[in-house]
Structure formats: structure tokens, C-alpha cells
Tab-separated table of C-alpha atoms in Angstrom:
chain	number	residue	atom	x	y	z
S	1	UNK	CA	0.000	0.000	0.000
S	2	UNK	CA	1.174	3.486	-0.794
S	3	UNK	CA	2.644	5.494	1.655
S	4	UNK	CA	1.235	9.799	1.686
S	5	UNK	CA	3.847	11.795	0.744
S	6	UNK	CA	5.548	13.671	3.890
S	7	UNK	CA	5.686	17.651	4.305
S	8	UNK	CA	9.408	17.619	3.387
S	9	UNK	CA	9.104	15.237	0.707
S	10	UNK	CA	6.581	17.731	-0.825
S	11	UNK	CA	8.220	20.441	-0.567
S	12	UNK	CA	11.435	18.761	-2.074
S	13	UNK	CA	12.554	19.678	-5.239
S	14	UNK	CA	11.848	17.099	-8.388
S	15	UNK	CA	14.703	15.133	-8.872
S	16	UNK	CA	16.304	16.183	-12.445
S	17	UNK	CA	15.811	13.484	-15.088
S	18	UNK	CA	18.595	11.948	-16.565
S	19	UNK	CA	20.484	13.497	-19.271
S	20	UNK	CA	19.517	12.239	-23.032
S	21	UNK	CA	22.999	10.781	-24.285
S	22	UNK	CA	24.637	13.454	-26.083
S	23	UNK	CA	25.061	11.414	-29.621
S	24	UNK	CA	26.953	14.476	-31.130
S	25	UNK	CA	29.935	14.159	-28.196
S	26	UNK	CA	31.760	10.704	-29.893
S	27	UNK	CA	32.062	12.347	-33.073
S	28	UNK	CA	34.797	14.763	-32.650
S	29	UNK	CA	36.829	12.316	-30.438
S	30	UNK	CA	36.225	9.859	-33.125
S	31	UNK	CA	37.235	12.514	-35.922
S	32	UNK	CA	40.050	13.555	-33.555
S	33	UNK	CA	41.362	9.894	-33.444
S	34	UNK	CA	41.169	9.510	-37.379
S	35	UNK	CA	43.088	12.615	-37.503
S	36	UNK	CA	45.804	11.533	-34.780
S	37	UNK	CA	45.743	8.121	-36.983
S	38	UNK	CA	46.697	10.248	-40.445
S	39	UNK	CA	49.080	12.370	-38.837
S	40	UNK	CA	50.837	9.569	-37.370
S	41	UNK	CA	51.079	7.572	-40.636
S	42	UNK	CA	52.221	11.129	-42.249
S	43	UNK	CA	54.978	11.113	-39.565
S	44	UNK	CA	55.516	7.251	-40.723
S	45	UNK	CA	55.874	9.030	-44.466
S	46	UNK	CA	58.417	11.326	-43.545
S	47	UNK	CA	60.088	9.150	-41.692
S	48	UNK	CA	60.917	7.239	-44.631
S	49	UNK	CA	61.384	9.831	-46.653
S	50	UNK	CA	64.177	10.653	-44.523
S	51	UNK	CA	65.635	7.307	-44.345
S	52	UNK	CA	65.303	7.158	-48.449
S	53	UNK	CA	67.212	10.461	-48.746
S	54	UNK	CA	69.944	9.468	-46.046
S	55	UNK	CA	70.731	5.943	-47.555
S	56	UNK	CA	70.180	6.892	-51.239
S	57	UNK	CA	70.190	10.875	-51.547
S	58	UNK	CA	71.458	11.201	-55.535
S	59	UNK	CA	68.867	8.282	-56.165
S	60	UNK	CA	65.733	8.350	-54.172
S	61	UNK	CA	64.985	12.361	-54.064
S	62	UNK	CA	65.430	12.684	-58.022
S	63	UNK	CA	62.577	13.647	-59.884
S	64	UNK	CA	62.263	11.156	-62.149
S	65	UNK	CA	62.392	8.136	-59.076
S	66	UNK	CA	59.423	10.161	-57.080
S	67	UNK	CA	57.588	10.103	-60.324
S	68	UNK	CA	57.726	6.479	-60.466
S	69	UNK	CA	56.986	6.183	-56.122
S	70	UNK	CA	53.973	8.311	-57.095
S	71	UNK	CA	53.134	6.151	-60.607
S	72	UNK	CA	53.174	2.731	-58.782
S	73	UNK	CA	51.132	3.509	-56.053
S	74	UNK	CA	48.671	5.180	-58.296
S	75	UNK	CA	47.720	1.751	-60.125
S	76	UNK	CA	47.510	-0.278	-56.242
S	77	UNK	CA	45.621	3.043	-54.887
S	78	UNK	CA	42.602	2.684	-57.084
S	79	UNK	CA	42.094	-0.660	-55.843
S	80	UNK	CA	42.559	-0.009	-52.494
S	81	UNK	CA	39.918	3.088	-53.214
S	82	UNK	CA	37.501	0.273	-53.835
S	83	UNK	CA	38.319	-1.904	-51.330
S	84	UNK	CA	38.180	0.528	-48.827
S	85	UNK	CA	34.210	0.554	-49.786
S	86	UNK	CA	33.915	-3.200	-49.494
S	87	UNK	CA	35.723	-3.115	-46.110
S	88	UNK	CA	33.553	-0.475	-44.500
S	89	UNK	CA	30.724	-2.727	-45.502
S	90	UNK	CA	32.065	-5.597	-43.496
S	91	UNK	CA	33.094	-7.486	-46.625
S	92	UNK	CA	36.361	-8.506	-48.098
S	93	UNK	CA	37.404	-8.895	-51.875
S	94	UNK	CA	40.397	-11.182	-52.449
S	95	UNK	CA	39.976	-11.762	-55.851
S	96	UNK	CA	40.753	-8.302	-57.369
S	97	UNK	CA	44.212	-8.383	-58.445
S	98	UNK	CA	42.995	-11.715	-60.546
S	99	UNK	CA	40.527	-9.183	-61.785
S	100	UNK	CA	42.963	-6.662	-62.179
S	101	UNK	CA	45.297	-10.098	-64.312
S	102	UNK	CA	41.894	-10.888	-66.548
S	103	UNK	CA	41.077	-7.073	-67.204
S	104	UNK	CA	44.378	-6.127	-68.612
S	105	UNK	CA	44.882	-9.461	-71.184
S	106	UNK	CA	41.610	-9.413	-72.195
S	107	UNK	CA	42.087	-5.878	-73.039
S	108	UNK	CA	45.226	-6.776	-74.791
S	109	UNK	CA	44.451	-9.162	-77.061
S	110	UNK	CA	44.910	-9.370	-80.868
S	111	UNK	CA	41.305	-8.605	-81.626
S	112	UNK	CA	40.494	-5.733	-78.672
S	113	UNK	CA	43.223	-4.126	-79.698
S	114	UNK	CA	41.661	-3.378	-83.162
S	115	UNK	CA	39.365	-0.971	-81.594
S	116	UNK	CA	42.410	1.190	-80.244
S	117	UNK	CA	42.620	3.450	-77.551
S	118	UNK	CA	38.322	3.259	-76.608
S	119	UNK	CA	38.408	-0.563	-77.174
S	120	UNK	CA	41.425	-1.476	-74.677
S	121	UNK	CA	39.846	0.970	-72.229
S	122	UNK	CA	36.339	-0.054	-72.703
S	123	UNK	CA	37.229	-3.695	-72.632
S	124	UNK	CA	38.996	-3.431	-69.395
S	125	UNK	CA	36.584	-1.762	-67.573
S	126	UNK	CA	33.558	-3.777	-68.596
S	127	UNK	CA	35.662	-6.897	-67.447
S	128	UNK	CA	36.142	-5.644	-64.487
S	129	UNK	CA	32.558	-4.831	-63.408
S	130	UNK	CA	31.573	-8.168	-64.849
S	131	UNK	CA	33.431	-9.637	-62.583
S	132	UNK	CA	32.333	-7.713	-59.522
S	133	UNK	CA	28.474	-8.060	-61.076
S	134	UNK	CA	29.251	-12.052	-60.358
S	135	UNK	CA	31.138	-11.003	-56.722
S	136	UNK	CA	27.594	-8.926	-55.873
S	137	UNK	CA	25.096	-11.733	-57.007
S	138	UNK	CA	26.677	-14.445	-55.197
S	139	UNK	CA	27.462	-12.684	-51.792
S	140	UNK	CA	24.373	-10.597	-52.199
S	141	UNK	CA	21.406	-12.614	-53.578
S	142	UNK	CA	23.430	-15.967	-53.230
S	143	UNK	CA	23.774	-15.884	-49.617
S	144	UNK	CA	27.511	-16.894	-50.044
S	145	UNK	CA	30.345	-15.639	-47.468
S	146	UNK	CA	32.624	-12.832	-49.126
S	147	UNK	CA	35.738	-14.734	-48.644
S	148	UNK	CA	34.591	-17.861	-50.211
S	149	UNK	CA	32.907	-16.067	-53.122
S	150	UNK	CA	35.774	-13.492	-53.896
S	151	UNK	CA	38.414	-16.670	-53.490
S	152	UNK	CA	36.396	-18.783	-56.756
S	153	UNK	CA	36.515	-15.276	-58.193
S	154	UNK	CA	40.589	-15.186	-57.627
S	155	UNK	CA	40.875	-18.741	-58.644
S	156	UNK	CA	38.634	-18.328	-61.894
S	157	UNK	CA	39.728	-15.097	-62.409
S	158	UNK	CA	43.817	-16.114	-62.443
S	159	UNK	CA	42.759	-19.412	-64.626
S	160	UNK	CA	40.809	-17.603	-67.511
S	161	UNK	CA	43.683	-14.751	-67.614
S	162	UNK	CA	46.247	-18.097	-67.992
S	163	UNK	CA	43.904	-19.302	-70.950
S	164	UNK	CA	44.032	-16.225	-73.058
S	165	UNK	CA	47.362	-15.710	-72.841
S	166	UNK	CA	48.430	-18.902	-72.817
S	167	UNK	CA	51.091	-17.931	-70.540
S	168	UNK	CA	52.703	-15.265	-72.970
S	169	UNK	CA	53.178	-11.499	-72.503
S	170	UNK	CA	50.549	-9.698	-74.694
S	171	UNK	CA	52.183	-6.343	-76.223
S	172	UNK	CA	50.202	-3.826	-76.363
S	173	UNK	CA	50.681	-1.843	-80.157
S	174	UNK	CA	48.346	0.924	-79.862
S	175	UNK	CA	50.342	4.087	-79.538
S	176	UNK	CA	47.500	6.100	-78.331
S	177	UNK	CA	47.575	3.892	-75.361
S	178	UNK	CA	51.364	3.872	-74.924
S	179	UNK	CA	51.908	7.683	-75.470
S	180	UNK	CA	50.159	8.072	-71.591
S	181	UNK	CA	53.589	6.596	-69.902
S	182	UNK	CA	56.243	8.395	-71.959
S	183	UNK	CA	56.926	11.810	-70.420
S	184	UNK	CA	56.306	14.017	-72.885
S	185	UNK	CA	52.735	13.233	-71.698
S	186	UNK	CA	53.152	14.940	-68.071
S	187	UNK	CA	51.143	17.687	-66.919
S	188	UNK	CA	53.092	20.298	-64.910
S	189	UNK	CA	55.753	17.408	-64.496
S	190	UNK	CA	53.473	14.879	-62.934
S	191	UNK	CA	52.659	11.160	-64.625
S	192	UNK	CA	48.563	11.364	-66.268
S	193	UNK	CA	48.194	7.963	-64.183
S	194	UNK	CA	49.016	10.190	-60.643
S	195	UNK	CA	46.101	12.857	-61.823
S	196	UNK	CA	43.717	9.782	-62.641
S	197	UNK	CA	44.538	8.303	-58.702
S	198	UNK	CA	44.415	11.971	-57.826
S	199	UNK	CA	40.141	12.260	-59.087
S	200	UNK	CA	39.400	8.361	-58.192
S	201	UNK	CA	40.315	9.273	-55.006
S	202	UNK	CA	38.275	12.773	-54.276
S	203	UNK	CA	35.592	10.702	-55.831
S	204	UNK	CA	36.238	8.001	-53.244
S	205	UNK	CA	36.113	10.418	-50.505
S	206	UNK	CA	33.230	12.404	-51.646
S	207	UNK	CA	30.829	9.526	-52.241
S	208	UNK	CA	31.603	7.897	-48.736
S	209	UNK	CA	31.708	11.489	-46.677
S	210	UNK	CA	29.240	13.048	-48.271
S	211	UNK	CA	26.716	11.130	-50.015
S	212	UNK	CA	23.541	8.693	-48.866
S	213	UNK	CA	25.457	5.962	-50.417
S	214	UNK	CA	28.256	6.721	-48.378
S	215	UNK	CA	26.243	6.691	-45.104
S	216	UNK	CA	24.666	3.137	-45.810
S	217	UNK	CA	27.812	2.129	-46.758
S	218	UNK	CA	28.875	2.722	-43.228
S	219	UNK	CA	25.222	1.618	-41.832
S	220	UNK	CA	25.264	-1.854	-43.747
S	221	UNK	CA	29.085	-2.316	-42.094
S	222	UNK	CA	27.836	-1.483	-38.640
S	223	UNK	CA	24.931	-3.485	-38.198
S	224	UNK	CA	23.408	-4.974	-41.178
S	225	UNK	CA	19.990	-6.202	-39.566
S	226	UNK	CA	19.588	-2.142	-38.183
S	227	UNK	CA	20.341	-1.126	-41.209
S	228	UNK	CA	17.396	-3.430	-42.772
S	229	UNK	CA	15.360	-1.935	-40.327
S	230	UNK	CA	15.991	1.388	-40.687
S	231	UNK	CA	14.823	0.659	-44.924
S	232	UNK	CA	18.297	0.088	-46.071
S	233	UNK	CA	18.198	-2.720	-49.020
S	234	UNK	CA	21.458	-4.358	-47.440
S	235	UNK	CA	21.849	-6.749	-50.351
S	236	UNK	CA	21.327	-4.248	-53.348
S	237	UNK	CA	23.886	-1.991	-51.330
S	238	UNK	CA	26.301	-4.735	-50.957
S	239	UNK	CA	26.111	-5.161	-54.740
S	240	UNK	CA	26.545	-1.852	-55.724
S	241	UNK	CA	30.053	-2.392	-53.602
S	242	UNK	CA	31.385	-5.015	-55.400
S	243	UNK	CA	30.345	-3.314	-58.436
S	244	UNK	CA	32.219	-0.650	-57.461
S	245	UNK	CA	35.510	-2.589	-56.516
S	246	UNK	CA	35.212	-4.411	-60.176
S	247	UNK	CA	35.159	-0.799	-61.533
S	248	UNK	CA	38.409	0.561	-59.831
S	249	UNK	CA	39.929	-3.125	-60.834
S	250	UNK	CA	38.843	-2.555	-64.476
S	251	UNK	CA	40.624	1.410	-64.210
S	252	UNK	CA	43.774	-0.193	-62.784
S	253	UNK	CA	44.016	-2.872	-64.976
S	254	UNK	CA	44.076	-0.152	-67.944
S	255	UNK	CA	46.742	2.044	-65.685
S	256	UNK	CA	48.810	-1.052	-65.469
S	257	UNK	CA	48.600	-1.463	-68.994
S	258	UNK	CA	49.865	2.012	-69.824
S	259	UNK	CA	52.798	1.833	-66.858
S	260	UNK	CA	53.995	-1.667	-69.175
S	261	UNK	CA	53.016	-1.193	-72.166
S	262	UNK	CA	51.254	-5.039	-72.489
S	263	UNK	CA	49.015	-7.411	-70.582
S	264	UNK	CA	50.058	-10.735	-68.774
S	265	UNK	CA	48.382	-12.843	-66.558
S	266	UNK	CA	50.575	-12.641	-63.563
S	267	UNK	CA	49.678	-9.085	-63.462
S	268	UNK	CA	48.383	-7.515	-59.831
S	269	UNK	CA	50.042	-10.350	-58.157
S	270	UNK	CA	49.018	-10.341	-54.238
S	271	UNK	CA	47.310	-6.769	-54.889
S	272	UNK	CA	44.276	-8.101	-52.687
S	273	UNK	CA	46.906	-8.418	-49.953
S	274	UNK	CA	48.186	-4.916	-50.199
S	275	UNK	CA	45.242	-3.220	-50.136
S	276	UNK	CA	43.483	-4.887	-47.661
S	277	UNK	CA	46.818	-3.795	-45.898
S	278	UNK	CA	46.494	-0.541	-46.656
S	279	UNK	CA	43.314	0.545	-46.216
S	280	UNK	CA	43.519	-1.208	-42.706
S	281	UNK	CA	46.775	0.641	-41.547
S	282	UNK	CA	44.682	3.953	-42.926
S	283	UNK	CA	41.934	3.370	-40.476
S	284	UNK	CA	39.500	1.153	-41.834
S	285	UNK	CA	37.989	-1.518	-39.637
S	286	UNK	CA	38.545	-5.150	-41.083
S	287	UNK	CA	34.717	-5.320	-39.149
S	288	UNK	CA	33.074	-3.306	-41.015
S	289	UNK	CA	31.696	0.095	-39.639
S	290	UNK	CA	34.453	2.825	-40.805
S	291	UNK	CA	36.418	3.825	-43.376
S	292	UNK	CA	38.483	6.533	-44.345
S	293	UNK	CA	40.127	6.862	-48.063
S	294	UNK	CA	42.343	9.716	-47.268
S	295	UNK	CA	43.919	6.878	-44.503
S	296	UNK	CA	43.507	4.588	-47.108
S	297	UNK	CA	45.816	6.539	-49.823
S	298	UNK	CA	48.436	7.426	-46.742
S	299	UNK	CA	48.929	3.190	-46.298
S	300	UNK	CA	49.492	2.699	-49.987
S	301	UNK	CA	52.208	6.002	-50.127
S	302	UNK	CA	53.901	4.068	-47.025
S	303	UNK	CA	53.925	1.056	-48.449
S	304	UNK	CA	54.937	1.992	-51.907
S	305	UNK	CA	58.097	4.070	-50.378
S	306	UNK	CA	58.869	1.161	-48.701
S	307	UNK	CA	59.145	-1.275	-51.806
S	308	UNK	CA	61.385	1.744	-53.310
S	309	UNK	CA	63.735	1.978	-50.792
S	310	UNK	CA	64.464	-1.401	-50.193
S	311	UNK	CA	64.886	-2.110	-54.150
S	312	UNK	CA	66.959	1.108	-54.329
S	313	UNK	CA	69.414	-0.470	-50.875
S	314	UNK	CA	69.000	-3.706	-53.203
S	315	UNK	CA	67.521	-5.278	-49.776
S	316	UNK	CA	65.938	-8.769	-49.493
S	317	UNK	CA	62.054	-9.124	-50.570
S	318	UNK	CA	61.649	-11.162	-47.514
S	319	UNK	CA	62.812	-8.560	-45.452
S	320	UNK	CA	60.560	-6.349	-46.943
S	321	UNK	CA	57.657	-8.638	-46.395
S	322	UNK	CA	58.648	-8.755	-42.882
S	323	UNK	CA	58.619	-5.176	-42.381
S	324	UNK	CA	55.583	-4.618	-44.229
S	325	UNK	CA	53.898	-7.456	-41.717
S	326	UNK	CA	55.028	-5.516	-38.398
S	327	UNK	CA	53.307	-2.578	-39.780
S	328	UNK	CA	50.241	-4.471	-40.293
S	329	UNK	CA	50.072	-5.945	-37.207
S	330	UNK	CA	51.290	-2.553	-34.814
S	331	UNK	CA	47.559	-0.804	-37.289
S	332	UNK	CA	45.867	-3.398	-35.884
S	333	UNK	CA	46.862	-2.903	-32.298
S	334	UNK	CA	46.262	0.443	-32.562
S	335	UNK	CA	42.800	0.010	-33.939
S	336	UNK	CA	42.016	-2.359	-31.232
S	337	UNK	CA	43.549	0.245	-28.512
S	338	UNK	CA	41.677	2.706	-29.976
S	339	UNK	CA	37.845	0.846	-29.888
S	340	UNK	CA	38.583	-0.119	-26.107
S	341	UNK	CA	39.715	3.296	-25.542
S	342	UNK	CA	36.065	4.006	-27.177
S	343	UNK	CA	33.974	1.747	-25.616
S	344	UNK	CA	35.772	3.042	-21.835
């Protein structure tokens, strides 16, 4: 039975109701971390910059070898623009340096390279997004995981590439297509295959910062059943993903074929590893949930100067593996310090 209220307890004040979560308050620290996280892989940059000019001054800080730096991780970066996407989703794509192999000999064949310049380019990019069309269907509509699906996808991929080119280098004879790597072709002294990395990525950026797709990019990678609730079609959006990571295979595979002038099907070898690695030492969650392309771009620059320096101090691959691996894992640490640090 309920107790009257007392005098005092009347004339007590209301007890003040509990503050509404502030939802705003985890954004800065979480764009604060993001920005610690670039700065420190800009300090990573420098650092190796530094180390490049110290051990090879004459040869590292010419022109002509931070042209190349610049060209090679150009053709990687677009790939790792697309992954990026998949990633955030909570998905994975192993199979896109096969894709990258198939787009550029199927490209170079005898009878696409009749068409010239529109047919190599054309060809290459329609294989590409074929290929992540197939990705999208089975993981999406299929009901497969990502890593089995995009592993048939590498295994097909690598097989069919073998088949066309019967194991030979295809040489590409368009001149059109050629006259893009020679460097007559530079703009203001940088490579046309930088400026085309250069506008994939503001793309990149733009459509995941600023755009609806963007935002259920994140949503699907987050929580995919909240995101079905909140009228997200989570298997048309994963779709559109691996569409997309098809399309930035299908625009490296042509970049590749400018940088060496023909198509062969060991081409993108182990690509899927590197930018997986890159866009996870940028910031991007392996779960799904976040991405960043501007973090994305710094882990392919770091890696990239990495590869130059050791070939330029004639170092051992494996070395370089092993280097590349500690960086991998200290990302991942990080990441992991950084959630707890979150969640706390």
C-alpha cells in the first residue's frame, strides 16, 4: 500500500531526469582519433622519406624516381579506393588483383586491340565490373560468405587470364595507349596515371563522406539487420560495392597497362593483400563500420616508399615482407587500442 507523501518530501525539489545521451559528443573524439591516426602515418611518411634520402640521396629524391613512387602507387591506390568501400561494408574482396590479371589481357588481345585506344579501355573496364556483377550476385542474392565467393573469383579469375594468354606477354601496339607513360605526356611534371589516382580518389572520398550511399555504406558495415530496419536494401547496397571494386579493378588494370606497355596474366600479383593492408593501416575496420580513403591513400604512399627503398638499398624481398607485416600488425593494435579506448 502506498505510503502519503511527507511535508518535506513535498516540498522537495523534483529530482532532475537523466540526461539524453549526447550522440553528437563521440564524433569529434572519433574525428580527432582519425586525424591523430593520419598524422601519425604522415609522420611514418616522412620518416621514410628521410631514411630514403639518407641511404640513397642522388637516387631516391630525383625527380624522375618520385615520379615512379607516385606512378606505382597510383595503379595499387585505385584498388585499395575500392576496397576501402567493401571493407567499411564488413566485406572482403580477395579476388581483385585476378581481376585486375583478366582485365588487362583481355584488353590486350589481338582482336580488342583493333578498336584502339576506346576498345582497350572499354574492354577493361567492362571486365572488371563483370566480374564484380558475379562477386555482388553471389554474396548478395546468393547468400555466399565474401571470402569464399571473392576466393572462386581469384581462382577463376587467375585461370581464364592463364587461358588467353596462354602464358605469354601480350604487347600492347596501340600508340595512343602507350603515349600516356612516356613523359612528354606529363602535366606540370606529374605522370597522367598520378592525376587519374588523384580524381578516383576525391571521388572516393566524396561519395563515402558526403553522399547517402556513403552513409549506408557505413550503416550496412555497422549493423546490417539495423540497417534493414531502418529501410536500407542491405543486399542491393552490398552489390553496388562489389560493383564498385570491379570498376576501380577494371581502371587499374588499364593504368597497369599504360605503366607496361602489355598485358600478362601474372599481373596484380598479391594486390588483394596490399590493399586490404592498406586501407587497414589507414583506419579502416577489417569489421566493417568505418572507413576513411584519405587513410587509405596514406597506407598505400607508405607502403609503396617502402618497396622503393628497399629495391633502391638492393635489400631482401623477404625482409621487406617482414617489415611490411610488423606494420600491419602494430595498425591493428592500434585500432584495437583505440575501440577499447572508445567503448571506456
Amino acid at each position: 500500500m502506498t505510503q502519503p507523501a511527507t511535508p518535506a518530501q513535498k516540498d522537495a525539489p523534483a529530482a532532475p531526469a537523466p540526461a539524453a545521451p549526447d550522440k553528437s559528443s563521440p564524433r569529434p573524439a572519433l574525428g580527432f582519433r582519425l586525424d591523430v591516426r593520419n598524422l601519425s602515418l604522415l609522420g611514418v611518411l616522412a620518416v621514410l622519406i628521410a631514411v630514403g634520402g639518407i641511404t640513397k640521396p642522388d637516387e631516391f629524391l630525383a625527380t624522375s624516381n618520385l615520379q615512379l613512387v607516385l606512378t606505382q602507387a597510383s595503379v595499387i591506390g585505385v584498388v585499395t579506393v575500392g576496397m576501402t568501400f567493401v571493407i567499411t561494408s564488413g566485406g572482403i574482396d580477395l579476388s581483385v588483383g585476378a581481376i585486375v590479371a583478366l582485365a588487362s589481357v583481355w584488353a590486350t588481345t589481338v582482336a580488342t586491340q583493333e578498336y584502339g585506344f576506346a576498345g582497350i579501355l572499354f574492354t577493361a573496364v567492362i571486365v572488371g565490373v563483370g566480374c564484380g556483377l558475379v562477386n555482388g550476385v553471389l554474396i548478395a542474392y546468393g547468400g555466399m560468405v565474401p571470402f569464399i565467393a571473392t576466393l572462386a573469383m581469384l581462382a577463376s579469375a587467375r585461370g581464364l587470364a592463364l587461358q588467353i594468354t596462354d602464358g605469354n606477354t601480350q604487347i600492347v601496339t596501340v600508340e595512343s595507349v602507350l603515349d600516356l607513360g612516356v613523359r612528354d605526356a606529363y602535366i606540370l611534371g606529374i605522370p597522367p596515371l598520378v592525376l587519374v589516382f588523384a580524381a578516383v580518389t576525391a571521388v572516393g572520398w566524396l561519395v563515402l563522406n558526403r553522399t547517402t550511399f556513403g552513409r549506408r555504406t557505413v550503416a550496412v558495415g555497422g549493423n546490417a539487420e539495423a540497417a534493414r530496419l531502418a529501410g536500407i536494401d542491405v543486399r542491393r547496397q552490398r552489390l553496388y560495392l562489389y560493383l564498385l571494386s570491379g570498376l576501380c579493378c577494371g581502371i587499374a588494370a588499364f593504368m597497369l597497362i599504360v605503366l607496361a606497355g602489355s598485358g600478362q596474366n601474372t599481373n596484380g600479383n598479391l594486390y588483394e593483400l596490399d590493399a586490404i593492408a592498406a586501407a587497414i593501416i589507414g583506419g579502416t575496420l577489417l569489421s566493417g563500420g568505418r572507413g576513411t580513403i584519405v587513410g587509405s591513400v596514406l597506407g598505400v604512399l607508405v607502403f609503396t616508399t617502402i618497396t622503393n627503398i628497399f629495391a633502391l638499398n638492393n635489400l631482401e624481398t623477404a625482409v621487406q615482407q617482414i617489415a611490411k607485416g610488423a606494420i600491419i600488425v602494430a595498425a591493428v593494435l592500434v585500432q584495437r587500442r583505440t575501440l577499447r579506448g572508445g567503448e571506456g
